[in-house]
Amino acid sequence: AQTVTQSQPEMSVQEAETVTLSCTYDTSESDYYLFWYKQPPSRQMILVIRQEAYKQQNATENRFSVNFQKAAKSFSLKISDSQLGDAAMYFCAYSPYNNNDMRFGAGTRLTVKP
Amino acid sequence: GAVVSQHPSWVICKSGTSVKIECRSLDFQATTMFWYRQFPKQSLMLMATSNEGSKATYEQGVEKDKFLINHASLTLSTLTVTSAHPEDSSFYICSARDQSGGAVETQYFGPGTRLLVL
């Protein structure tokens, strides 16, 4: 079974600074997808960034980027120039290729200090 | 990104009644939709996978007779909590998979439904 581990229950960052959220996963598959979702207080799940495992290049979306280390099964999220609106729960998720299963980590609560 | 709606957003019901929650993909067709349950301060737990035109696939420990799922069209899936009890009170979230144009296997989530059973 695939598992996703987020070892940081809570993180804090100063506004305009950079923060990195950790995620590791366990799988025997070679093709899969990885995602970071954001859940603000409204509880709406919002896709932040996604990575296809066969791509070596790290995905980037504006201030959000990932460090994907396939051999280490690590998928961390870096938020640059943190903004107050970035405060939320962040969930790392794994989905096998051509499969319905998406598994979520326990989440990291990010606080942004003004 | 793709938009998924859920209705209702809030429901309060008496114990023993049934509650239906709708999940719609608004700007894409979804052959597969998913139902999750989220307890306070916890992660999302997959309950079942809803497949258009066929029976849903339930995760281990989820009672299929209690949580009825119907996926009658490419844009609508419904979850019915039958004979609801207070322990069924939770936040239910649906998602739909957008595979149009060879898109990456991405699930787009609805805004969730908060169920309170008295």
XYZ file of N, CA and C in Angstrom:
696
model
N 0.843 -1.195 0.000
C 0.000 0.000 0.000
C 0.878 1.245 0.000
N 0.354 2.241 -0.656
C 1.100 3.490 -0.699
C 0.783 4.325 0.528
N 1.823 4.928 1.087
C 1.622 5.811 2.223
C 2.324 7.127 1.962
N 1.768 8.163 2.550
C 2.320 9.505 2.414
C 2.557 10.054 3.816
N 3.749 10.556 4.052
C 4.110 11.037 5.383
C 4.502 12.498 5.343
N 3.846 13.275 6.165
C 4.229 14.670 6.369
C 4.649 14.772 7.825
N 5.905 14.997 8.047
C 6.463 14.918 9.397
C 6.341 16.216 10.181
N 5.846 17.257 9.555
C 5.733 18.565 10.224
C 4.263 18.906 10.440
N 3.719 18.686 11.624
C 2.314 19.018 11.859
C 2.051 20.516 11.714
N 3.051 21.321 12.110
C 2.890 22.772 12.050
C 4.200 23.425 11.615
N 4.044 24.479 10.822
C 5.200 25.278 10.417
C 4.792 26.746 10.475
N 5.800 27.578 10.681
C 5.561 29.009 10.751
C 6.610 29.729 9.914
N 6.185 30.805 9.258
C 7.104 31.570 8.423
C 6.767 33.049 8.531
N 7.782 33.870 8.436
C 7.576 35.308 8.440
C 7.165 35.739 7.032
N 6.265 36.680 6.983
C 5.828 37.212 5.691
C 7.052 37.619 4.871
N 7.015 37.277 3.580
C 8.069 37.573 2.605
C 9.254 36.606 2.677
N 9.265 35.738 3.675
C 10.337 34.759 3.776
C 9.969 33.486 3.012
N 10.897 32.534 3.045
C 10.716 31.263 2.332
C 10.546 30.125 3.338
N 9.686 29.197 3.014
C 9.460 28.042 3.890
C 9.388 26.781 3.030
N 9.833 25.688 3.606
C 9.793 24.402 2.906
C 9.013 23.385 3.722
N 8.045 22.768 3.094
C 7.233 21.735 3.732
C 7.676 20.370 3.208
N 7.833 19.429 4.119
C 8.377 18.118 3.762
C 7.287 17.093 3.488
N 7.622 16.164 2.614
C 6.712 15.058 2.310
C 7.536 13.880 1.807
N 7.285 12.726 2.350
C 7.883 11.506 1.820
C 6.755 10.522 1.552
N 7.034 9.578 0.678
C 6.004 8.625 0.313
C 6.646 7.264 0.088
N 5.817 6.280 0.087
C 6.302 4.920 -0.112
C 5.497 4.271 -1.222
N 6.177 3.744 -2.209
C 5.488 3.086 -3.301
C 6.441 2.134 -4.012
N 5.861 1.143 -4.665
C 6.654 0.224 -5.482
C 6.437 0.508 -6.971
N 5.592 1.486 -7.250
C 5.301 1.859 -8.626
C 6.428 2.728 -9.184
N 6.559 2.735 -10.508
C 7.555 3.599 -11.146
C 6.916 4.829 -11.776
N 5.648 4.704 -12.124
C 4.913 5.833 -12.694
C 3.812 6.253 -11.737
N 3.800 7.521 -11.423
C 2.782 8.029 -10.492
C 2.790 9.546 -10.541
N 1.864 10.129 -9.802
C 1.757 11.580 -9.702
C 1.841 11.992 -8.241
N 2.349 13.172 -8.047
C 2.420 13.761 -6.710
C 1.803 15.147 -6.752
N 1.141 15.502 -5.674
C 0.433 16.769 -5.621
C 0.642 17.443 -4.268
N 0.531 18.741 -4.283
C 0.352 19.514 -3.065
C -0.981 20.249 -3.189
N -1.821 20.053 -2.166
C -3.087 20.761 -2.089
C -3.054 21.670 -0.882
N -3.761 22.777 -1.017
C -3.892 23.752 0.072
C -5.342 23.747 0.535
N -5.551 23.732 1.852
C -6.906 23.812 2.394
C -6.978 24.984 3.366
N -7.500 26.123 2.924
C -7.651 27.282 3.813
C -8.809 27.058 4.774
N -9.079 28.013 5.657
C -10.182 27.856 6.617
C -11.535 27.562 5.962
N -11.734 27.963 4.735
C -12.990 27.658 4.033
C -13.140 26.161 3.780
N -12.046 25.429 3.894
C -11.965 23.971 3.712
C -12.054 23.536 2.248
N -12.042 24.495 1.336
C -11.986 24.152 -0.085
C -10.576 23.681 -0.419
N -10.453 22.501 -0.975
C -9.152 21.975 -1.373
C -8.730 22.625 -2.690
N -7.562 23.214 -2.691
C -7.069 23.925 -3.856
C -5.756 23.301 -4.313
N -5.678 22.954 -5.589
C -4.448 22.380 -6.125
C -3.374 23.462 -6.182
N -2.236 23.181 -5.591
C -1.122 24.123 -5.589
C -0.147 23.792 -6.711
N 0.238 22.528 -6.776
C 1.249 22.129 -7.746
C 1.208 20.619 -7.918
N 1.630 20.137 -9.071
C 1.636 18.700 -9.328
C 2.914 18.319 -10.064
N 3.284 17.072 -9.900
C 4.519 16.565 -10.485
C 4.276 15.166 -11.043
N 4.704 14.954 -12.251
C 4.662 13.607 -12.828
C 5.992 12.927 -12.551
N 5.953 11.721 -12.049
C 7.172 11.063 -11.582
C 8.195 10.826 -12.687
N 7.734 10.693 -13.915
C 8.683 10.407 -14.992
C 9.453 11.659 -15.424
N 8.996 12.811 -14.953
C 9.691 14.054 -15.286
C 10.746 14.359 -14.229
N 11.964 14.535 -14.646
C 13.030 14.835 -13.709
C 13.017 16.295 -13.274
N 12.501 17.149 -14.159
C 12.481 18.573 -13.831
C 11.448 18.859 -12.753
N 11.858 19.638 -11.767
C 10.956 20.007 -10.684
C 9.886 20.980 -11.164
N 8.645 20.725 -10.760
C 7.543 21.596 -11.140
C 7.641 22.936 -10.412
N 7.179 23.980 -11.092
C 7.176 25.329 -10.529
C 5.888 26.022 -10.930
N 5.281 26.695 -9.954
C 4.091 27.502 -10.207
C 4.244 28.808 -9.436
N 4.731 29.810 -10.135
C 4.934 31.135 -9.527
C 5.815 31.022 -8.279
N 5.269 31.336 -7.112
C 6.079 31.305 -5.888
C 6.241 29.908 -5.297
N 5.595 28.938 -5.899
C 5.614 27.573 -5.378
C 6.491 26.681 -6.263
N 7.348 25.938 -5.639
C 8.177 24.992 -6.371
C 8.372 23.746 -5.522
N 8.734 22.672 -6.194
C 8.944 21.421 -5.465
C 10.375 20.954 -5.657
N 10.811 20.147 -4.706
C 12.078 19.433 -4.823
C 11.726 17.954 -4.832
N 11.686 17.391 -6.025
C 11.283 16.001 -6.211
C 12.527 15.134 -6.292
N 12.681 14.259 -5.332
C 13.804 13.323 -5.287
C 13.228 11.914 -5.372
N 13.172 11.385 -6.600
C 12.482 10.107 -6.812
C 13.156 8.960 -6.071
N 14.451 8.905 -6.103
C 15.151 7.799 -5.444
C 14.915 7.818 -3.940
N 14.863 8.997 -3.390
C 14.636 9.149 -1.955
C 13.158 9.160 -1.607
N 12.294 9.165 -2.627
C 10.843 9.240 -2.435
C 10.492 10.436 -1.557
N 10.996 11.558 -1.994
C 10.769 12.799 -1.271
C 10.179 13.844 -2.206
N 9.266 14.644 -1.670
C 8.553 15.617 -2.507
C 8.243 16.828 -1.652
N 9.184 17.724 -1.496
C 8.987 18.880 -0.628
C 8.473 20.080 -1.415
N 7.767 20.936 -0.725
C 7.182 22.145 -1.322
C 7.876 23.373 -0.757
N 8.354 24.224 -1.630
C 8.968 25.476 -1.213
C 8.056 26.626 -1.600
N 7.768 27.453 -0.605
C 6.962 28.651 -0.838
C 7.878 29.849 -0.660
N 8.064 30.603 -1.705
C 8.916 31.786 -1.662
C 8.071 33.036 -1.455
N 8.686 34.062 -0.861
C 7.983 35.331 -0.660
C 6.602 35.086 -0.045
N 6.584 34.409 1.088
C 5.326 33.998 1.716
C 4.392 35.182 1.942
N 3.127 34.931 1.697
C 2.099 35.945 1.875
C 1.100 35.485 2.927
N 0.392 36.436 3.508
C -0.577 36.108 4.557
C -1.620 35.105 4.036
N -1.952 35.225 2.765
C -2.944 34.320 2.174
C -2.459 32.907 1.983
N -1.173 32.692 2.228
C -0.648 31.321 2.116
C -0.959 30.503 3.363
N -1.413 31.147 4.412
C -1.719 30.426 5.642
C -2.853 29.437 5.391
N -2.598 28.180 5.691
C -3.573 27.122 5.415
C -2.994 25.791 5.858
N -3.813 24.749 5.717
C -3.310 23.378 5.830
C -2.812 22.966 4.453
N -1.663 22.333 4.421
C -1.116 21.847 3.161
C -1.035 20.324 3.210
N -1.612 19.707 2.195
C -1.611 18.251 2.103
C -0.799 17.799 0.909
N 0.075 16.855 1.151
C 0.817 16.190 0.095
C -0.002 14.961 -0.313
N -0.056 14.677 -1.602
C -0.869 13.547 -2.056
C -0.148 12.764 -3.150
N -0.434 11.485 -3.166
C 0.165 10.552 -4.139
C -0.959 9.862 -4.903
N -0.757 9.723 -6.211
C -1.727 8.988 -7.028
C -0.975 8.112 -8.007
N -1.244 6.816 -8.022
C -0.590 5.952 -9.008
C -1.040 6.318 -10.416
N -0.214 6.031 -11.386
C -0.545 6.310 -12.777
C -1.681 5.414 -13.226
N -2.656 5.988 -13.899
C -3.800 5.224 -14.403
C -4.536 4.483 -13.312
N -4.599 5.090 -12.170
C -5.280 4.440 -11.047
C -6.153 5.473 -10.355
N -7.186 5.018 -9.700
C -8.083 5.957 -9.047
C -7.627 6.416 -7.676
N -6.691 5.705 -7.135
C -6.354 5.907 -5.733
C -5.539 7.165 -5.478
N -6.004 8.051 -4.647
C -5.198 9.174 -4.204
C -5.084 9.091 -2.689
N -3.859 9.132 -2.201
C -3.619 9.033 -0.754
C -3.007 10.337 -0.272
N -3.504 10.792 0.870
C -3.071 12.068 1.411
C -2.206 11.872 2.649
N -1.293 12.803 2.839
C -0.560 12.868 4.091
C -1.443 13.486 5.161
N -0.925 13.543 6.371
C -1.695 14.048 7.507
C -1.840 15.561 7.493
N -1.033 16.228 6.691
C -1.148 17.673 6.570
C -0.158 18.437 7.419
N 0.166 19.646 6.971
C 1.015 20.590 7.712
C 0.286 21.916 7.789
N 0.105 22.394 9.002
C -0.553 23.689 9.166
C 0.494 24.791 9.091
N 0.339 25.654 8.097
C 1.287 26.749 7.901
C 0.702 28.049 8.418
N 1.473 28.696 9.274
C 1.119 30.016 9.796
C 2.074 31.035 9.190
N 1.534 32.145 8.736
C 2.362 33.213 8.183
C 2.261 34.423 9.104
N 3.386 34.834 9.630
C 3.404 35.946 10.584
C 3.682 37.270 9.864
N 2.878 38.280 10.165
C 3.088 39.581 9.496
C 4.326 40.307 10.031
N -8.555 26.354 -13.365
C -8.741 24.915 -13.222
C -10.203 24.528 -13.298
N -10.443 23.225 -13.337
C -11.791 22.708 -13.431
C -12.579 22.999 -12.155
N -13.902 23.122 -12.315
C -14.755 23.487 -11.191
C -15.679 22.338 -10.825
N -15.727 22.074 -9.532
C -16.612 21.043 -8.993
C -17.482 21.677 -7.926
N -18.771 21.433 -8.009
C -19.684 21.989 -7.011
C -20.253 20.871 -6.152
N -20.688 21.248 -4.963
C -21.320 20.317 -4.055
C -22.543 20.984 -3.457
N -23.566 20.170 -3.259
C -24.784 20.718 -2.669
C -25.450 19.663 -1.807
N -25.881 19.980 -0.577
C -25.780 21.302 0.040
C -24.402 21.514 0.672
N -24.138 22.708 1.106
C -22.877 22.981 1.787
C -22.996 22.680 3.284
N -24.240 22.734 3.760
C -24.511 22.532 5.178
C -25.799 21.727 5.302
N -25.825 20.732 6.134
C -27.084 20.052 6.383
C -27.122 19.566 7.831
N -28.262 19.826 8.464
C -28.532 19.336 9.814
C -29.754 18.433 9.721
N -29.645 17.253 10.265
C -30.774 16.329 10.168
C -30.955 15.575 11.475
N -32.110 14.970 11.606
C -32.398 14.167 12.792
C -31.858 12.753 12.597
N -31.515 12.140 13.692
C -31.024 10.774 13.648
C -32.069 9.859 13.028
N -31.627 8.992 12.123
C -32.534 8.055 11.469
C -32.991 8.473 10.088
N -32.765 9.730 9.752
C -33.144 10.199 8.425
C -32.009 9.982 7.437
N -32.339 10.129 6.151
C -31.337 9.976 5.098
C -31.012 11.337 4.490
N -29.783 11.492 4.100
C -29.317 12.762 3.536
C -28.610 12.495 2.214
N -28.960 13.275 1.193
C -28.323 13.122 -0.112
C -27.430 14.327 -0.392
N -26.223 14.052 -0.822
C -25.262 15.099 -1.181
C -24.933 14.945 -2.665
N -24.993 16.055 -3.387
C -24.704 16.032 -4.823
C -23.323 16.603 -5.122
N -22.680 16.013 -6.099
C -21.378 16.470 -6.557
C -21.438 16.607 -8.077
N -21.130 17.802 -8.570
C -21.213 18.054 -10.001
C -19.901 18.623 -10.556
N -19.485 18.102 -11.687
C -18.378 18.717 -12.421
C -19.016 19.707 -13.397
N -18.634 20.972 -13.289
C -19.349 22.023 -14.010
C -18.829 22.279 -15.422
N -17.570 22.079 -15.655
C -17.039 22.424 -16.975
C -16.216 21.306 -17.595
N -16.431 20.104 -17.104
C -15.784 18.956 -17.719
C -16.575 17.698 -17.365
N -16.331 16.672 -18.133
C -16.993 15.400 -17.858
C -16.073 14.518 -17.027
N -16.668 13.861 -16.071
C -15.880 13.053 -15.145
C -16.424 11.635 -15.094
N -15.707 10.706 -15.676
C -16.136 9.316 -15.586
C -15.907 8.771 -14.177
N -15.019 9.426 -13.469
C -14.710 8.965 -12.116
C -14.793 10.125 -11.135
N -15.519 9.900 -10.064
C -15.588 10.861 -8.968
C -15.262 10.133 -7.674
N -14.883 10.891 -6.677
C -14.433 10.302 -5.419
C -15.143 10.972 -4.251
N -15.380 10.199 -3.223
C -15.972 10.726 -2.008
C -15.011 10.518 -0.849
N -14.776 11.633 -0.132
C -13.880 11.616 1.009
C -14.640 12.072 2.251
N -14.071 11.693 3.364
C -14.598 12.138 4.657
C -13.423 12.753 5.414
N -13.693 13.876 6.066
C -12.631 14.545 6.809
C -13.126 14.902 8.190
N -12.480 14.348 9.212
C -12.785 14.705 10.590
C -11.973 15.939 10.955
N -12.414 16.673 11.985
C -11.723 17.910 12.359
C -10.230 17.701 12.575
N -9.453 18.567 11.979
C -8.000 18.584 12.119
C -7.346 17.290 11.639
N -8.007 16.595 10.756
C -7.432 15.379 10.206
C -7.373 15.461 8.685
N -6.763 14.468 8.111
C -6.616 14.435 6.662
C -7.870 13.874 6.006
N -7.852 13.845 4.690
C -8.975 13.285 3.950
C -8.844 11.766 3.879
N -9.950 11.096 4.114
C -9.967 9.647 4.005
C -10.893 9.259 2.857
N -10.360 8.523 1.897
C -11.159 8.091 0.764
C -12.214 7.093 1.224
N -13.466 7.371 0.873
C -14.551 6.464 1.220
C -14.853 5.517 0.063
N -14.975 6.108 -1.127
C -15.379 5.303 -2.275
C -15.051 6.024 -3.569
N -14.942 5.225 -4.601
C -14.726 5.727 -5.952
C -15.995 5.490 -6.743
N -16.485 6.541 -7.344
C -17.744 6.488 -8.075
C -17.464 6.448 -9.569
N -17.948 5.430 -10.230
C -17.720 5.259 -11.654
C -19.024 5.415 -12.415
N -19.021 6.243 -13.437
C -20.212 6.494 -14.219
C -20.708 5.216 -14.879
N -21.962 4.894 -14.632
C -22.578 3.742 -15.261
C -22.279 2.406 -14.628
N -21.555 2.408 -13.522
C -21.268 1.125 -12.870
C -21.280 1.316 -11.350
N -21.102 0.204 -10.653
C -21.155 0.273 -9.194
C -19.919 0.970 -8.633
N -20.133 1.611 -7.503
C -19.015 2.284 -6.852
C -18.100 1.266 -6.179
N -16.868 1.661 -6.016
C -15.886 0.835 -5.313
C -15.641 1.446 -3.943
N -15.886 0.675 -2.904
C -15.789 1.186 -1.537
C -14.468 0.779 -0.898
N -13.948 1.670 -0.081
C -12.745 1.361 0.686
C -13.090 0.429 1.840
N -12.076 -0.262 2.284
C -12.280 -1.202 3.381
C -12.808 -0.473 4.609
N -13.834 -1.044 5.205
C -14.406 -0.463 6.412
C -15.552 0.503 6.151
N -15.811 0.826 4.911
C -16.924 1.726 4.572
C -18.133 0.881 4.182
N -19.246 1.107 4.874
C -20.437 0.299 4.635
C -21.163 0.771 3.375
N -21.219 -0.068 2.383
C -21.845 0.323 1.129
C -23.359 0.509 1.262
N -23.967 -0.189 2.205
C -25.409 -0.031 2.392
C -25.741 1.235 3.163
N -24.758 1.765 3.846
C -24.980 2.986 4.619
C -24.684 4.212 3.765
N -23.675 4.122 2.947
C -23.275 5.236 2.095
C -23.518 4.830 0.641
N -24.716 5.180 0.160
C -25.105 4.805 -1.194
C -24.583 5.821 -2.193
N -23.940 5.325 -3.220
C -23.372 6.207 -4.230
C -23.978 5.888 -5.575
N -24.378 6.946 -6.273
C -24.929 6.820 -7.612
C -24.221 7.796 -8.534
N -23.770 7.307 -9.682
C -23.051 8.148 -10.647
C -23.763 7.984 -11.981
N -24.905 8.657 -12.088
C -25.810 8.413 -13.215
C -25.406 9.132 -14.488
N -24.594 10.160 -14.380
C -24.192 10.880 -15.588
C -22.724 11.261 -15.478
N -22.189 11.800 -16.542
C -20.765 12.159 -16.565
C -20.459 13.417 -15.769
N -21.491 14.058 -15.223
C -21.243 15.279 -14.460
C -21.852 15.248 -13.070
N -22.450 14.137 -12.678
C -23.137 14.109 -11.388
C -22.926 12.789 -10.662
N -22.517 12.908 -9.400
C -22.472 11.764 -8.502
C -23.177 12.172 -7.219
N -23.896 11.240 -6.625
C -24.571 11.529 -5.372
C -24.159 10.535 -4.305
N -24.076 11.048 -3.088
C -23.797 10.234 -1.909
C -24.995 10.361 -0.984
N -25.606 9.254 -0.638
C -26.726 9.260 0.293
C -26.307 8.561 1.575
N -26.366 9.303 2.655
C -26.099 8.732 3.975
C -27.436 8.231 4.508
N -27.606 6.936 4.581
C -28.880 6.372 4.985
C -28.939 6.170 6.493
N -30.122 6.407 7.039
C -30.337 6.245 8.478
C -29.171 6.857 9.259
N -28.999 8.141 9.058
C -27.844 8.827 9.649
C -27.899 8.811 11.170
N -26.731 8.707 11.776
C -26.579 8.757 13.222
C -25.533 9.809 13.578
N -25.509 10.236 14.831
C -24.557 11.295 15.213
C -23.108 10.998 14.838
N -22.716 9.744 14.841
C -21.325 9.418 14.482
C -21.032 9.620 12.999
N -22.094 9.830 12.206
C -21.893 10.127 10.783
C -21.619 11.607 10.551
N -21.771 12.401 11.603
C -21.487 13.833 11.473
C -20.034 14.028 11.072
N -19.842 14.777 10.014
C -18.485 14.944 9.482
C -18.515 15.943 8.340
N -17.358 16.139 7.734
C -17.230 16.972 6.542
C -16.993 16.029 5.373
N -17.892 16.072 4.395
C -17.790 15.180 3.247
C -17.356 15.987 2.025
N -16.342 15.498 1.366
C -15.799 16.203 0.201
C -15.810 15.275 -1.006
N -16.245 15.792 -2.127
C -16.169 15.014 -3.362
C -15.089 15.603 -4.254
N -14.625 14.796 -5.163
C -13.690 15.281 -6.171
C -14.000 14.594 -7.487
N -13.546 15.200 -8.559
C -13.757 14.635 -9.889
C -12.440 14.672 -10.638
N -12.219 13.632 -11.398
C -10.958 13.529 -12.123
C -11.139 14.048 -13.537
N -10.311 15.016 -13.899
C -10.352 15.600 -15.230
C -9.278 14.941 -16.085
N -9.728 14.177 -17.063
C -8.782 13.516 -17.958
C -8.879 14.045 -19.376
N -9.543 15.176 -19.545
C -9.746 15.699 -20.882
C -8.439 16.142 -21.501
N -8.287 15.880 -22.777
C -7.100 16.322 -23.504
C -5.819 15.742 -22.980
N -5.916 14.555 -22.377
C -4.706 13.928 -21.861
C -4.162 14.613 -20.633
N -5.029 15.243 -19.872
C -4.584 15.986 -18.683
C -3.953 15.039 -17.665
N -3.059 15.585 -16.889
C -2.462 14.826 -15.796
C -3.572 14.380 -14.868
N -3.419 13.208 -14.319
C -4.413 12.661 -13.402
C -4.585 13.589 -12.198
N -5.452 14.570 -12.347
C -5.655 15.538 -11.277
C -7.080 15.488 -10.802
N -7.232 15.481 -9.494
C -8.561 15.545 -8.914
C -8.852 16.981 -8.494
N -10.030 17.447 -8.878
C -10.494 18.766 -8.478
C -11.610 18.575 -7.459
N -11.527 19.340 -6.399
C -12.390 19.102 -5.261
C -13.564 20.068 -5.197
N -14.681 19.533 -4.689
C -15.805 20.374 -4.372
C -15.549 21.107 -3.062
N -16.419 22.040 -2.717
C -16.225 22.843 -1.510
C -16.572 22.123 -0.218
N -17.133 20.920 -0.323
C -17.431 20.141 0.869
C -18.841 20.359 1.395
N -19.298 19.371 2.145
C -20.611 19.423 2.796
C -20.438 19.060 4.262
N -20.877 19.965 5.105
C -20.802 19.688 6.543
C -22.121 19.074 6.986
N -22.047 17.868 7.510
C -23.235 17.146 7.977
C -23.227 17.069 9.491
N -24.346 17.478 10.064
C -24.522 17.372 11.518
C -25.789 16.573 11.776
N -25.639 15.471 12.445
C -26.772 14.609 12.761
C -27.088 14.758 14.244
N -28.309 15.158 14.520
C -28.700 15.398 15.914
C -29.307 14.158 16.551
